[in-house]
Amino acid sequence: MTPDESVVVEDQVQHEHWMALALEQAKISAEAGEVPVGAVLVADNELLAAAHNAPIASHDPTAHAEIRVLRQASQSLGNYRLPGTTLYVTIEPCTMCVGALIHARVERLVFGAREPRAGAVVSQQRLLEAGHYNHGIQVIEGILADSCGQIMQAFFRDRRRAGQGQEPDVAGD
């Protein structure tokens, strides 16, 4: 194995480690009856914050996992800017969350599964490709994608079977 290959393997192992923690958050969300999205924010290989979706419980339409994790880290660090951080999230972020990542100056976004209806990174709007933002975010997708997608699919399948009404318009909501 070349030195470059060992760095890639090490990066993959780290990405999978952090995404597994985000998946744990997604499971908490599902158990609470929320759409199962989980997120963790990391800097220098240290966990800064972890959160899951909670718009229903908090009566807050902005309480997506990504927003909640940014809020926690900002409070903890005493700064609304989060340079040098990596956000791991189980599902491709929506428009609101992409905007928050840009404003927070997150360095890297790593997500598991695509969100084909409302994903704002690669699936639909591709907001990070717009050249007019004053901050760019590196994107890595597909880390533990099958597990991330399966928890979402199982959640909505179970809801349909239980007859708990309509699916939300956006999978991340």
PDB file of N, CA and C in Angstrom, residues 75-166:
ATOM      1  N   GLN A  75     -22.702  27.584  20.212  1.00  0.00           N
ATOM      2  CA  GLN A  75     -22.840  27.950  21.623  1.00  0.00           C
ATOM      3  C   GLN A  75     -21.628  27.490  22.426  1.00  0.00           C
ATOM      4  N   SER A  76     -21.208  26.278  22.177  1.00  0.00           N
ATOM      5  CA  SER A  76     -20.079  25.707  22.912  1.00  0.00           C
ATOM      6  C   SER A  76     -18.783  26.469  22.640  1.00  0.00           C
ATOM      7  N   LEU A  77     -18.582  26.851  21.381  1.00  0.00           N
ATOM      8  CA  LEU A  77     -17.347  27.533  20.995  1.00  0.00           C
ATOM      9  C   LEU A  77     -17.426  29.050  21.152  1.00  0.00           C
ATOM     10  N   GLY A  78     -18.641  29.563  21.350  1.00  0.00           N
ATOM     11  CA  GLY A  78     -18.812  31.006  21.479  1.00  0.00           C
ATOM     12  C   GLY A  78     -18.579  31.750  20.177  1.00  0.00           C
ATOM     13  N   ASN A  79     -18.938  31.115  19.060  1.00  0.00           N
ATOM     14  CA  ASN A  79     -18.732  31.736  17.757  1.00  0.00           C
ATOM     15  C   ASN A  79     -19.714  31.152  16.756  1.00  0.00           C
ATOM     16  N   TYR A  80     -20.345  32.007  15.979  1.00  0.00           N
ATOM     17  CA  TYR A  80     -21.274  31.498  14.971  1.00  0.00           C
ATOM     18  C   TYR A  80     -20.555  31.024  13.710  1.00  0.00           C
ATOM     19  N   ARG A  81     -19.304  31.317  13.599  1.00  0.00           N
ATOM     20  CA  ARG A  81     -18.488  30.816  12.502  1.00  0.00           C
ATOM     21  C   ARG A  81     -17.787  29.539  12.974  1.00  0.00           C
ATOM     22  N   LEU A  82     -17.788  28.535  12.113  1.00  0.00           N
ATOM     23  CA  LEU A  82     -17.228  27.225  12.472  1.00  0.00           C
ATOM     24  C   LEU A  82     -16.204  26.760  11.443  1.00  0.00           C
ATOM     25  N   PRO A  83     -15.177  27.568  11.189  1.00  0.00           N
ATOM     26  CA  PRO A  83     -14.178  27.174  10.190  1.00  0.00           C
ATOM     27  C   PRO A  83     -13.415  25.933  10.645  1.00  0.00           C
ATOM     28  N   GLY A  84     -12.966  25.165   9.670  1.00  0.00           N
ATOM     29  CA  GLY A  84     -12.182  23.971   9.983  1.00  0.00           C
ATOM     30  C   GLY A  84     -13.015  22.802  10.463  1.00  0.00           C
ATOM     31  N   THR A  85     -14.342  22.904  10.353  1.00  0.00           N
ATOM     32  CA  THR A  85     -15.204  21.825  10.827  1.00  0.00           C
ATOM     33  C   THR A  85     -15.716  20.967   9.672  1.00  0.00           C
ATOM     34  N   THR A  86     -16.100  19.764  10.031  1.00  0.00           N
ATOM     35  CA  THR A  86     -16.723  18.833   9.092  1.00  0.00           C
ATOM     36  C   THR A  86     -18.063  18.413   9.669  1.00  0.00           C
ATOM     37  N   LEU A  87     -19.106  18.564   8.872  1.00  0.00           N
ATOM     38  CA  LEU A  87     -20.440  18.112   9.268  1.00  0.00           C
ATOM     39  C   LEU A  87     -20.705  16.773   8.608  1.00  0.00           C
ATOM     40  N   TYR A  88     -21.050  15.785   9.420  1.00  0.00           N
ATOM     41  CA  TYR A  88     -21.486  14.478   8.944  1.00  0.00           C
ATOM     42  C   TYR A  88     -22.985  14.414   9.146  1.00  0.00           C
ATOM     43  N   VAL A  89     -23.717  14.110   8.090  1.00  0.00           N
ATOM     44  CA  VAL A  89     -25.173  14.008   8.187  1.00  0.00           C
ATOM     45  C   VAL A  89     -25.627  12.822   7.353  1.00  0.00           C
ATOM     46  N   THR A  90     -26.634  12.122   7.843  1.00  0.00           N
ATOM     47  CA  THR A  90     -27.053  10.878   7.216  1.00  0.00           C
ATOM     48  C   THR A  90     -27.715  11.070   5.857  1.00  0.00           C
ATOM     49  N   ILE A  91     -28.374  12.213   5.658  1.00  0.00           N
ATOM     50  CA  ILE A  91     -29.105  12.468   4.413  1.00  0.00           C
ATOM     51  C   ILE A  91     -28.654  13.802   3.833  1.00  0.00           C
ATOM     52  N   GLU A  92     -28.607  13.895   2.536  1.00  0.00           N
ATOM     53  CA  GLU A  92     -28.256  15.130   1.843  1.00  0.00           C
ATOM     54  C   GLU A  92     -29.089  16.299   2.376  1.00  0.00           C
ATOM     55  N   PRO A  93     -28.448  17.394   2.735  1.00  0.00           N
ATOM     56  CA  PRO A  93     -29.162  18.536   3.322  1.00  0.00           C
ATOM     57  C   PRO A  93     -30.132  19.234   2.365  1.00  0.00           C
ATOM     58  N   CYS A  94     -31.117  19.883   2.978  1.00  0.00           N
ATOM     59  CA  CYS A  94     -32.102  20.680   2.256  1.00  0.00           C
ATOM     60  C   CYS A  94     -31.559  22.105   2.047  1.00  0.00           C
ATOM     61  N   THR A  95     -32.337  22.925   1.387  1.00  0.00           N
ATOM     62  CA  THR A  95     -31.957  24.301   1.095  1.00  0.00           C
ATOM     63  C   THR A  95     -31.618  25.085   2.361  1.00  0.00           C
ATOM     64  N   MET A  96     -32.473  25.005   3.369  1.00  0.00           N
ATOM     65  CA  MET A  96     -32.247  25.739   4.616  1.00  0.00           C
ATOM     66  C   MET A  96     -30.920  25.329   5.250  1.00  0.00           C
ATOM     67  N   CYS A  97     -30.666  24.051   5.294  1.00  0.00           N
ATOM     68  CA  CYS A  97     -29.456  23.559   5.961  1.00  0.00           C
ATOM     69  C   CYS A  97     -28.199  23.905   5.177  1.00  0.00           C
ATOM     70  N   VAL A  98     -28.259  23.853   3.855  1.00  0.00           N
ATOM     71  CA  VAL A  98     -27.114  24.262   3.048  1.00  0.00           C
ATOM     72  C   VAL A  98     -26.799  25.729   3.313  1.00  0.00           C
ATOM     73  N   GLY A  99     -27.820  26.568   3.367  1.00  0.00           N
ATOM     74  CA  GLY A  99     -27.599  27.981   3.676  1.00  0.00           C
ATOM     75  C   GLY A  99     -26.931  28.169   5.024  1.00  0.00           C
ATOM     76  N   ALA A 100     -27.365  27.421   6.015  1.00  0.00           N
ATOM     77  CA  ALA A 100     -26.764  27.523   7.351  1.00  0.00           C
ATOM     78  C   ALA A 100     -25.309  27.073   7.330  1.00  0.00           C
ATOM     79  N   LEU A 101     -24.996  26.031   6.575  1.00  0.00           N
ATOM     80  CA  LEU A 101     -23.611  25.557   6.471  1.00  0.00           C
ATOM     81  C   LEU A 101     -22.711  26.631   5.854  1.00  0.00           C
ATOM     82  N   ILE A 102     -23.226  27.305   4.847  1.00  0.00           N
ATOM     83  CA  ILE A 102     -22.461  28.382   4.212  1.00  0.00           C
ATOM     84  C   ILE A 102     -22.228  29.513   5.207  1.00  0.00           C
ATOM     85  N   HIS A 103     -23.281  29.946   5.884  1.00  0.00           N
ATOM     86  CA  HIS A 103     -23.148  31.048   6.839  1.00  0.00           C
ATOM     87  C   HIS A 103     -22.229  30.699   8.003  1.00  0.00           C
ATOM     88  N   ALA A 104     -22.225  29.437   8.410  1.00  0.00           N
ATOM     89  CA  ALA A 104     -21.374  29.007   9.519  1.00  0.00           C
ATOM     90  C   ALA A 104     -19.927  28.776   9.083  1.00  0.00           C
ATOM     91  N   ARG A 105     -19.684  28.796   7.788  1.00  0.00           N
ATOM     92  CA  ARG A 105     -18.341  28.581   7.243  1.00  0.00           C
ATOM     93  C   ARG A 105     -17.798  27.178   7.534  1.00  0.00           C
ATOM     94  N   VAL A 106     -18.707  26.202   7.502  1.00  0.00           N
ATOM     95  CA  VAL A 106     -18.290  24.809   7.642  1.00  0.00           C
ATOM     96  C   VAL A 106     -17.368  24.482   6.466  1.00  0.00           C
ATOM     97  N   GLU A 107     -16.289  23.791   6.742  1.00  0.00           N
ATOM     98  CA  GLU A 107     -15.298  23.497   5.704  1.00  0.00           C
ATOM     99  C   GLU A 107     -15.701  22.329   4.809  1.00  0.00           C
ATOM    100  N   ARG A 108     -16.266  21.289   5.430  1.00  0.00           N
ATOM    101  CA  ARG A 108     -16.560  20.068   4.685  1.00  0.00           C
ATOM    102  C   ARG A 108     -17.904  19.503   5.102  1.00  0.00           C
ATOM    103  N   LEU A 109     -18.640  19.013   4.120  1.00  0.00           N
ATOM    104  CA  LEU A 109     -19.902  18.316   4.332  1.00  0.00           C
ATOM    105  C   LEU A 109     -19.727  16.883   3.868  1.00  0.00           C
ATOM    106  N   VAL A 110     -20.042  15.949   4.756  1.00  0.00           N
ATOM    107  CA  VAL A 110     -20.002  14.529   4.408  1.00  0.00           C
ATOM    108  C   VAL A 110     -21.400  13.989   4.669  1.00  0.00           C
ATOM    109  N   PHE A 111     -22.047  13.484   3.617  1.00  0.00           N
ATOM    110  CA  PHE A 111     -23.384  12.930   3.837  1.00  0.00           C
ATOM    111  C   PHE A 111     -23.479  11.516   3.309  1.00  0.00           C
ATOM    112  N   GLY A 112     -24.443  10.788   3.879  1.00  0.00           N
ATOM    113  CA  GLY A 112     -24.626   9.390   3.529  1.00  0.00           C
ATOM    114  C   GLY A 112     -25.404   9.198   2.250  1.00  0.00           C
ATOM    115  N   ALA A 113     -26.720   9.334   2.340  1.00  0.00           N
ATOM    116  CA  ALA A 113     -27.601   9.050   1.208  1.00  0.00           C
ATOM    117  C   ALA A 113     -28.137  10.335   0.590  1.00  0.00           C
ATOM    118  N   ARG A 114     -28.384  10.265  -0.683  1.00  0.00           N
ATOM    119  CA  ARG A 114     -29.001  11.388  -1.385  1.00  0.00           C
ATOM    120  C   ARG A 114     -30.472  11.508  -0.988  1.00  0.00           C
ATOM    121  N   GLU A 115     -30.983  12.720  -1.108  1.00  0.00           N
ATOM    122  CA  GLU A 115     -32.405  12.986  -0.887  1.00  0.00           C
ATOM    123  C   GLU A 115     -32.951  13.472  -2.229  1.00  0.00           C
ATOM    124  N   PRO A 116     -33.510  12.554  -3.030  1.00  0.00           N
ATOM    125  CA  PRO A 116     -33.844  12.871  -4.419  1.00  0.00           C
ATOM    126  C   PRO A 116     -34.899  13.968  -4.608  1.00  0.00           C
ATOM    127  N   ARG A 117     -35.757  14.162  -3.642  1.00  0.00           N
ATOM    128  CA  ARG A 117     -36.812  15.167  -3.821  1.00  0.00           C
ATOM    129  C   ARG A 117     -36.392  16.563  -3.402  1.00  0.00           C
ATOM    130  N   ALA A 118     -35.601  16.686  -2.355  1.00  0.00           N
ATOM    131  CA  ALA A 118     -35.312  18.023  -1.833  1.00  0.00           C
ATOM    132  C   ALA A 118     -33.842  18.240  -1.508  1.00  0.00           C
ATOM    133  N   GLY A 119     -32.987  17.333  -1.904  1.00  0.00           N
ATOM    134  CA  GLY A 119     -31.568  17.517  -1.641  1.00  0.00           C
ATOM    135  C   GLY A 119     -31.041  18.735  -2.378  1.00  0.00           C
ATOM    136  N   ALA A 120     -30.328  19.581  -1.660  1.00  0.00           N
ATOM    137  CA  ALA A 120     -29.878  20.848  -2.240  1.00  0.00           C
ATOM    138  C   ALA A 120     -28.378  20.874  -2.515  1.00  0.00           C
ATOM    139  N   VAL A 121     -27.749  19.688  -2.540  1.00  0.00           N
ATOM    140  CA  VAL A 121     -26.311  19.623  -2.793  1.00  0.00           C
ATOM    141  C   VAL A 121     -26.029  18.972  -4.148  1.00  0.00           C
ATOM    142  N   VAL A 122     -26.594  17.786  -4.397  1.00  0.00           N
ATOM    143  CA  VAL A 122     -26.364  17.098  -5.667  1.00  0.00           C
ATOM    144  C   VAL A 122     -27.647  16.633  -6.344  1.00  0.00           C
ATOM    145  N   SER A 123     -28.720  16.473  -5.606  1.00  0.00           N
ATOM    146  CA  SER A 123     -29.923  15.872  -6.173  1.00  0.00           C
ATOM    147  C   SER A 123     -30.824  16.850  -6.909  1.00  0.00           C
ATOM    148  N   GLN A 124     -30.983  18.036  -6.399  1.00  0.00           N
ATOM    149  CA  GLN A 124     -31.882  18.999  -7.017  1.00  0.00           C
ATOM    150  C   GLN A 124     -31.199  20.327  -7.325  1.00  0.00           C
ATOM    151  N   GLN A 125     -31.105  21.200  -6.338  1.00  0.00           N
ATOM    152  CA  GLN A 125     -30.662  22.566  -6.618  1.00  0.00           C
ATOM    153  C   GLN A 125     -29.163  22.753  -6.790  1.00  0.00           C
ATOM    154  N   ARG A 126     -28.345  21.890  -6.215  1.00  0.00           N
ATOM    155  CA  ARG A 126     -26.891  21.992  -6.330  1.00  0.00           C
ATOM    156  C   ARG A 126     -26.399  23.376  -5.904  1.00  0.00           C
ATOM    157  N   LEU A 127     -26.877  23.821  -4.756  1.00  0.00           N
ATOM    158  CA  LEU A 127     -26.581  25.170  -4.278  1.00  0.00           C
ATOM    159  C   LEU A 127     -25.100  25.456  -4.095  1.00  0.00           C
ATOM    160  N   LEU A 128     -24.349  24.465  -3.703  1.00  0.00           N
ATOM    161  CA  LEU A 128     -22.930  24.702  -3.459  1.00  0.00           C
ATOM    162  C   LEU A 128     -22.130  24.898  -4.740  1.00  0.00           C
ATOM    163  N   GLU A 129     -22.743  24.620  -5.883  1.00  0.00           N
ATOM    164  CA  GLU A 129     -22.073  24.841  -7.159  1.00  0.00           C
ATOM    165  C   GLU A 129     -22.287  26.256  -7.676  1.00  0.00           C
ATOM    166  N   ALA A 130     -23.190  27.012  -7.076  1.00  0.00           N
ATOM    167  CA  ALA A 130     -23.416  28.399  -7.487  1.00  0.00           C
ATOM    168  C   ALA A 130     -22.145  29.187  -7.176  1.00  0.00           C
ATOM    169  N   GLY A 131     -21.695  29.954  -8.107  1.00  0.00           N
ATOM    170  CA  GLY A 131     -20.426  30.640  -7.948  1.00  0.00           C
ATOM    171  C   GLY A 131     -20.480  31.940  -7.175  1.00  0.00           C
ATOM    172  N   HIS A 132     -21.632  32.340  -6.710  1.00  0.00           N
ATOM    173  CA  HIS A 132     -21.749  33.662  -6.089  1.00  0.00           C
ATOM    174  C   HIS A 132     -21.602  33.679  -4.570  1.00  0.00           C
ATOM    175  N   TYR A 133     -21.444  32.553  -3.938  1.00  0.00           N
ATOM    176  CA  TYR A 133     -21.254  32.530  -2.489  1.00  0.00           C
ATOM    177  C   TYR A 133     -19.810  32.892  -2.151  1.00  0.00           C
ATOM    178  N   ASN A 134     -19.618  33.515  -1.002  1.00  0.00           N
ATOM    179  CA  ASN A 134     -18.264  33.898  -0.598  1.00  0.00           C
ATOM    180  C   ASN A 134     -17.585  32.799   0.225  1.00  0.00           C
ATOM    181  N   HIS A 135     -18.186  31.615   0.254  1.00  0.00           N
ATOM    182  CA  HIS A 135     -17.593  30.491   0.980  1.00  0.00           C
ATOM    183  C   HIS A 135     -17.912  29.208   0.229  1.00  0.00           C
ATOM    184  N   GLY A 136     -16.913  28.388   0.040  1.00  0.00           N
ATOM    185  CA  GLY A 136     -17.111  27.088  -0.595  1.00  0.00           C
ATOM    186  C   GLY A 136     -17.002  25.974   0.431  1.00  0.00           C
ATOM    187  N   ILE A 137     -17.705  24.906   0.176  1.00  0.00           N
ATOM    188  CA  ILE A 137     -17.711  23.757   1.080  1.00  0.00           C
ATOM    189  C   ILE A 137     -17.326  22.516   0.279  1.00  0.00           C
ATOM    190  N   GLN A 138     -16.340  21.796   0.772  1.00  0.00           N
ATOM    191  CA  GLN A 138     -15.965  20.523   0.161  1.00  0.00           C
ATOM    192  C   GLN A 138     -17.068  19.513   0.479  1.00  0.00           C
ATOM    193  N   VAL A 139     -17.428  18.695  -0.498  1.00  0.00           N
ATOM    194  CA  VAL A 139     -18.506  17.721  -0.312  1.00  0.00           C
ATOM    195  C   VAL A 139     -17.991  16.314  -0.580  1.00  0.00           C
ATOM    196  N   ILE A 140     -18.329  15.421   0.328  1.00  0.00           N
ATOM    197  CA  ILE A 140     -18.076  13.993   0.159  1.00  0.00           C
ATOM    198  C   ILE A 140     -19.411  13.305   0.381  1.00  0.00           C
ATOM    199  N   GLU A 141     -19.807  12.485  -0.552  1.00  0.00           N
ATOM    200  CA  GLU A 141     -21.090  11.795  -0.393  1.00  0.00           C
ATOM    201  C   GLU A 141     -20.912  10.292  -0.441  1.00  0.00           C
ATOM    202  N   GLY A 142     -21.909   9.589   0.073  1.00  0.00           N
ATOM    203  CA  GLY A 142     -21.949   8.142  -0.051  1.00  0.00           C
ATOM    204  C   GLY A 142     -21.339   7.363   1.100  1.00  0.00           C
ATOM    205  N   ILE A 143     -20.960   8.037   2.178  1.00  0.00           N
ATOM    206  CA  ILE A 143     -20.396   7.316   3.325  1.00  0.00           C
ATOM    207  C   ILE A 143     -21.534   6.595   4.059  1.00  0.00           C
ATOM    208  N   LEU A 144     -21.435   5.284   4.139  1.00  0.00           N
ATOM    209  CA  LEU A 144     -22.472   4.426   4.730  1.00  0.00           C
ATOM    210  C   LEU A 144     -23.847   4.721   4.113  1.00  0.00           C
ATOM    211  N   ALA A 145     -23.850   4.988   2.815  1.00  0.00           N
ATOM    212  CA  ALA A 145     -25.077   5.386   2.109  1.00  0.00           C
ATOM    213  C   ALA A 145     -26.201   4.364   2.261  1.00  0.00           C
ATOM    214  N   ASP A 146     -25.878   3.086   2.169  1.00  0.00           N
ATOM    215  CA  ASP A 146     -26.933   2.069   2.271  1.00  0.00           C
ATOM    216  C   ASP A 146     -27.610   2.118   3.638  1.00  0.00           C
ATOM    217  N   SER A 147     -26.826   2.179   4.693  1.00  0.00           N
ATOM    218  CA  SER A 147     -27.399   2.240   6.045  1.00  0.00           C
ATOM    219  C   SER A 147     -28.204   3.510   6.245  1.00  0.00           C
ATOM    220  N   CYS A 148     -27.687   4.614   5.743  1.00  0.00           N
ATOM    221  CA  CYS A 148     -28.387   5.897   5.894  1.00  0.00           C
ATOM    222  C   CYS A 148     -29.710   5.893   5.130  1.00  0.00           C
ATOM    223  N   GLY A 149     -29.695   5.346   3.930  1.00  0.00           N
ATOM    224  CA  GLY A 149     -30.923   5.269   3.147  1.00  0.00           C
ATOM    225  C   GLY A 149     -31.916   4.275   3.718  1.00  0.00           C
ATOM    226  N   GLN A 150     -31.417   3.165   4.241  1.00  0.00           N
ATOM    227  CA  GLN A 150     -32.303   2.127   4.782  1.00  0.00           C
ATOM    228  C   GLN A 150     -33.080   2.608   6.001  1.00  0.00           C
ATOM    229  N   ILE A 151     -32.452   3.385   6.867  1.00  0.00           N
ATOM    230  CA  ILE A 151     -33.172   3.843   8.051  1.00  0.00           C
ATOM    231  C   ILE A 151     -34.312   4.782   7.647  1.00  0.00           C
ATOM    232  N   MET A 152     -34.081   5.581   6.623  1.00  0.00           N
ATOM    233  CA  MET A 152     -35.120   6.486   6.125  1.00  0.00           C
ATOM    234  C   MET A 152     -36.250   5.682   5.479  1.00  0.00           C
ATOM    235  N   GLN A 153     -35.897   4.725   4.626  1.00  0.00           N
ATOM    236  CA  GLN A 153     -36.906   3.906   3.960  1.00  0.00           C
ATOM    237  C   GLN A 153     -37.733   3.115   4.965  1.00  0.00           C
ATOM    238  N   ALA A 154     -37.086   2.530   5.955  1.00  0.00           N
ATOM    239  CA  ALA A 154     -37.800   1.757   6.974  1.00  0.00           C
ATOM    240  C   ALA A 154     -38.751   2.645   7.767  1.00  0.00           C
ATOM    241  N   PHE A 155     -38.324   3.840   8.090  1.00  0.00           N
ATOM    242  CA  PHE A 155     -39.165   4.774   8.847  1.00  0.00           C
ATOM    243  C   PHE A 155     -40.454   5.062   8.093  1.00  0.00           C
ATOM    244  N   PHE A 156     -40.337   5.425   6.822  1.00  0.00           N
ATOM    245  CA  PHE A 156     -41.532   5.767   6.056  1.00  0.00           C
ATOM    246  C   PHE A 156     -42.375   4.544   5.721  1.00  0.00           C
ATOM    247  N   ARG A 157     -41.739   3.406   5.521  1.00  0.00           N
ATOM    248  CA  ARG A 157     -42.495   2.165   5.302  1.00  0.00           C
ATOM    249  C   ARG A 157     -43.323   1.839   6.547  1.00  0.00           C
ATOM    250  N   ASP A 158     -42.710   1.957   7.729  1.00  0.00           N
ATOM    251  CA  ASP A 158     -43.431   1.685   8.974  1.00  0.00           C
ATOM    252  C   ASP A 158     -44.567   2.677   9.186  1.00  0.00           C
ATOM    253  N   ARG A 159     -44.342   3.933   8.842  1.00  0.00           N
ATOM    254  CA  ARG A 159     -45.407   4.948   8.977  1.00  0.00           C
ATOM    255  C   ARG A 159     -46.582   4.637   8.075  1.00  0.00           C
ATOM    256  N   ARG A 160     -46.275   4.237   6.841  1.00  0.00           N
ATOM    257  CA  ARG A 160     -47.363   3.899   5.912  1.00  0.00           C
ATOM    258  C   ARG A 160     -48.146   2.695   6.431  1.00  0.00           C
ATOM    259  N   ARG A 161     -47.445   1.689   6.921  1.00  0.00           N
ATOM    260  CA  ARG A 161     -48.109   0.494   7.459  1.00  0.00           C
ATOM    261  C   ARG A 161     -48.971   0.834   8.668  1.00  0.00           C
ATOM    262  N   ALA A 162     -48.500   1.739   9.488  1.00  0.00           N
ATOM    263  CA  ALA A 162     -49.238   2.133  10.691  1.00  0.00           C
ATOM    264  C   ALA A 162     -50.364   3.103  10.372  1.00  0.00           C
ATOM    265  N   GLY A 163     -50.383   3.614   9.138  1.00  0.00           N
ATOM    266  CA  GLY A 163     -51.436   4.543   8.760  1.00  0.00           C
ATOM    267  C   GLY A 163     -51.355   5.875   9.472  1.00  0.00           C
ATOM    268  N   GLN A 164     -50.139   6.369   9.697  1.00  0.00           N
ATOM    269  CA  GLN A 164     -49.969   7.621  10.428  1.00  0.00           C
ATOM    270  C   GLN A 164     -50.015   8.835   9.512  1.00  0.00           C
ATOM    271  N   GLY A 165     -50.759   8.772   8.451  1.00  0.00           N
ATOM    272  CA  GLY A 165     -50.928   9.950   7.628  1.00  0.00           C
ATOM    273  C   GLY A 165     -49.903  10.059   6.515  1.00  0.00           C
ATOM    274  N   GLN A 166     -49.837  11.239   5.981  1.00  0.00           N
ATOM    275  CA  GLN A 166     -49.008  11.532   4.837  1.00  0.00           C
ATOM    276  C   GLN A 166     -47.541  11.680   5.211  1.00  0.00           C
TER     277      GLN A 166
END
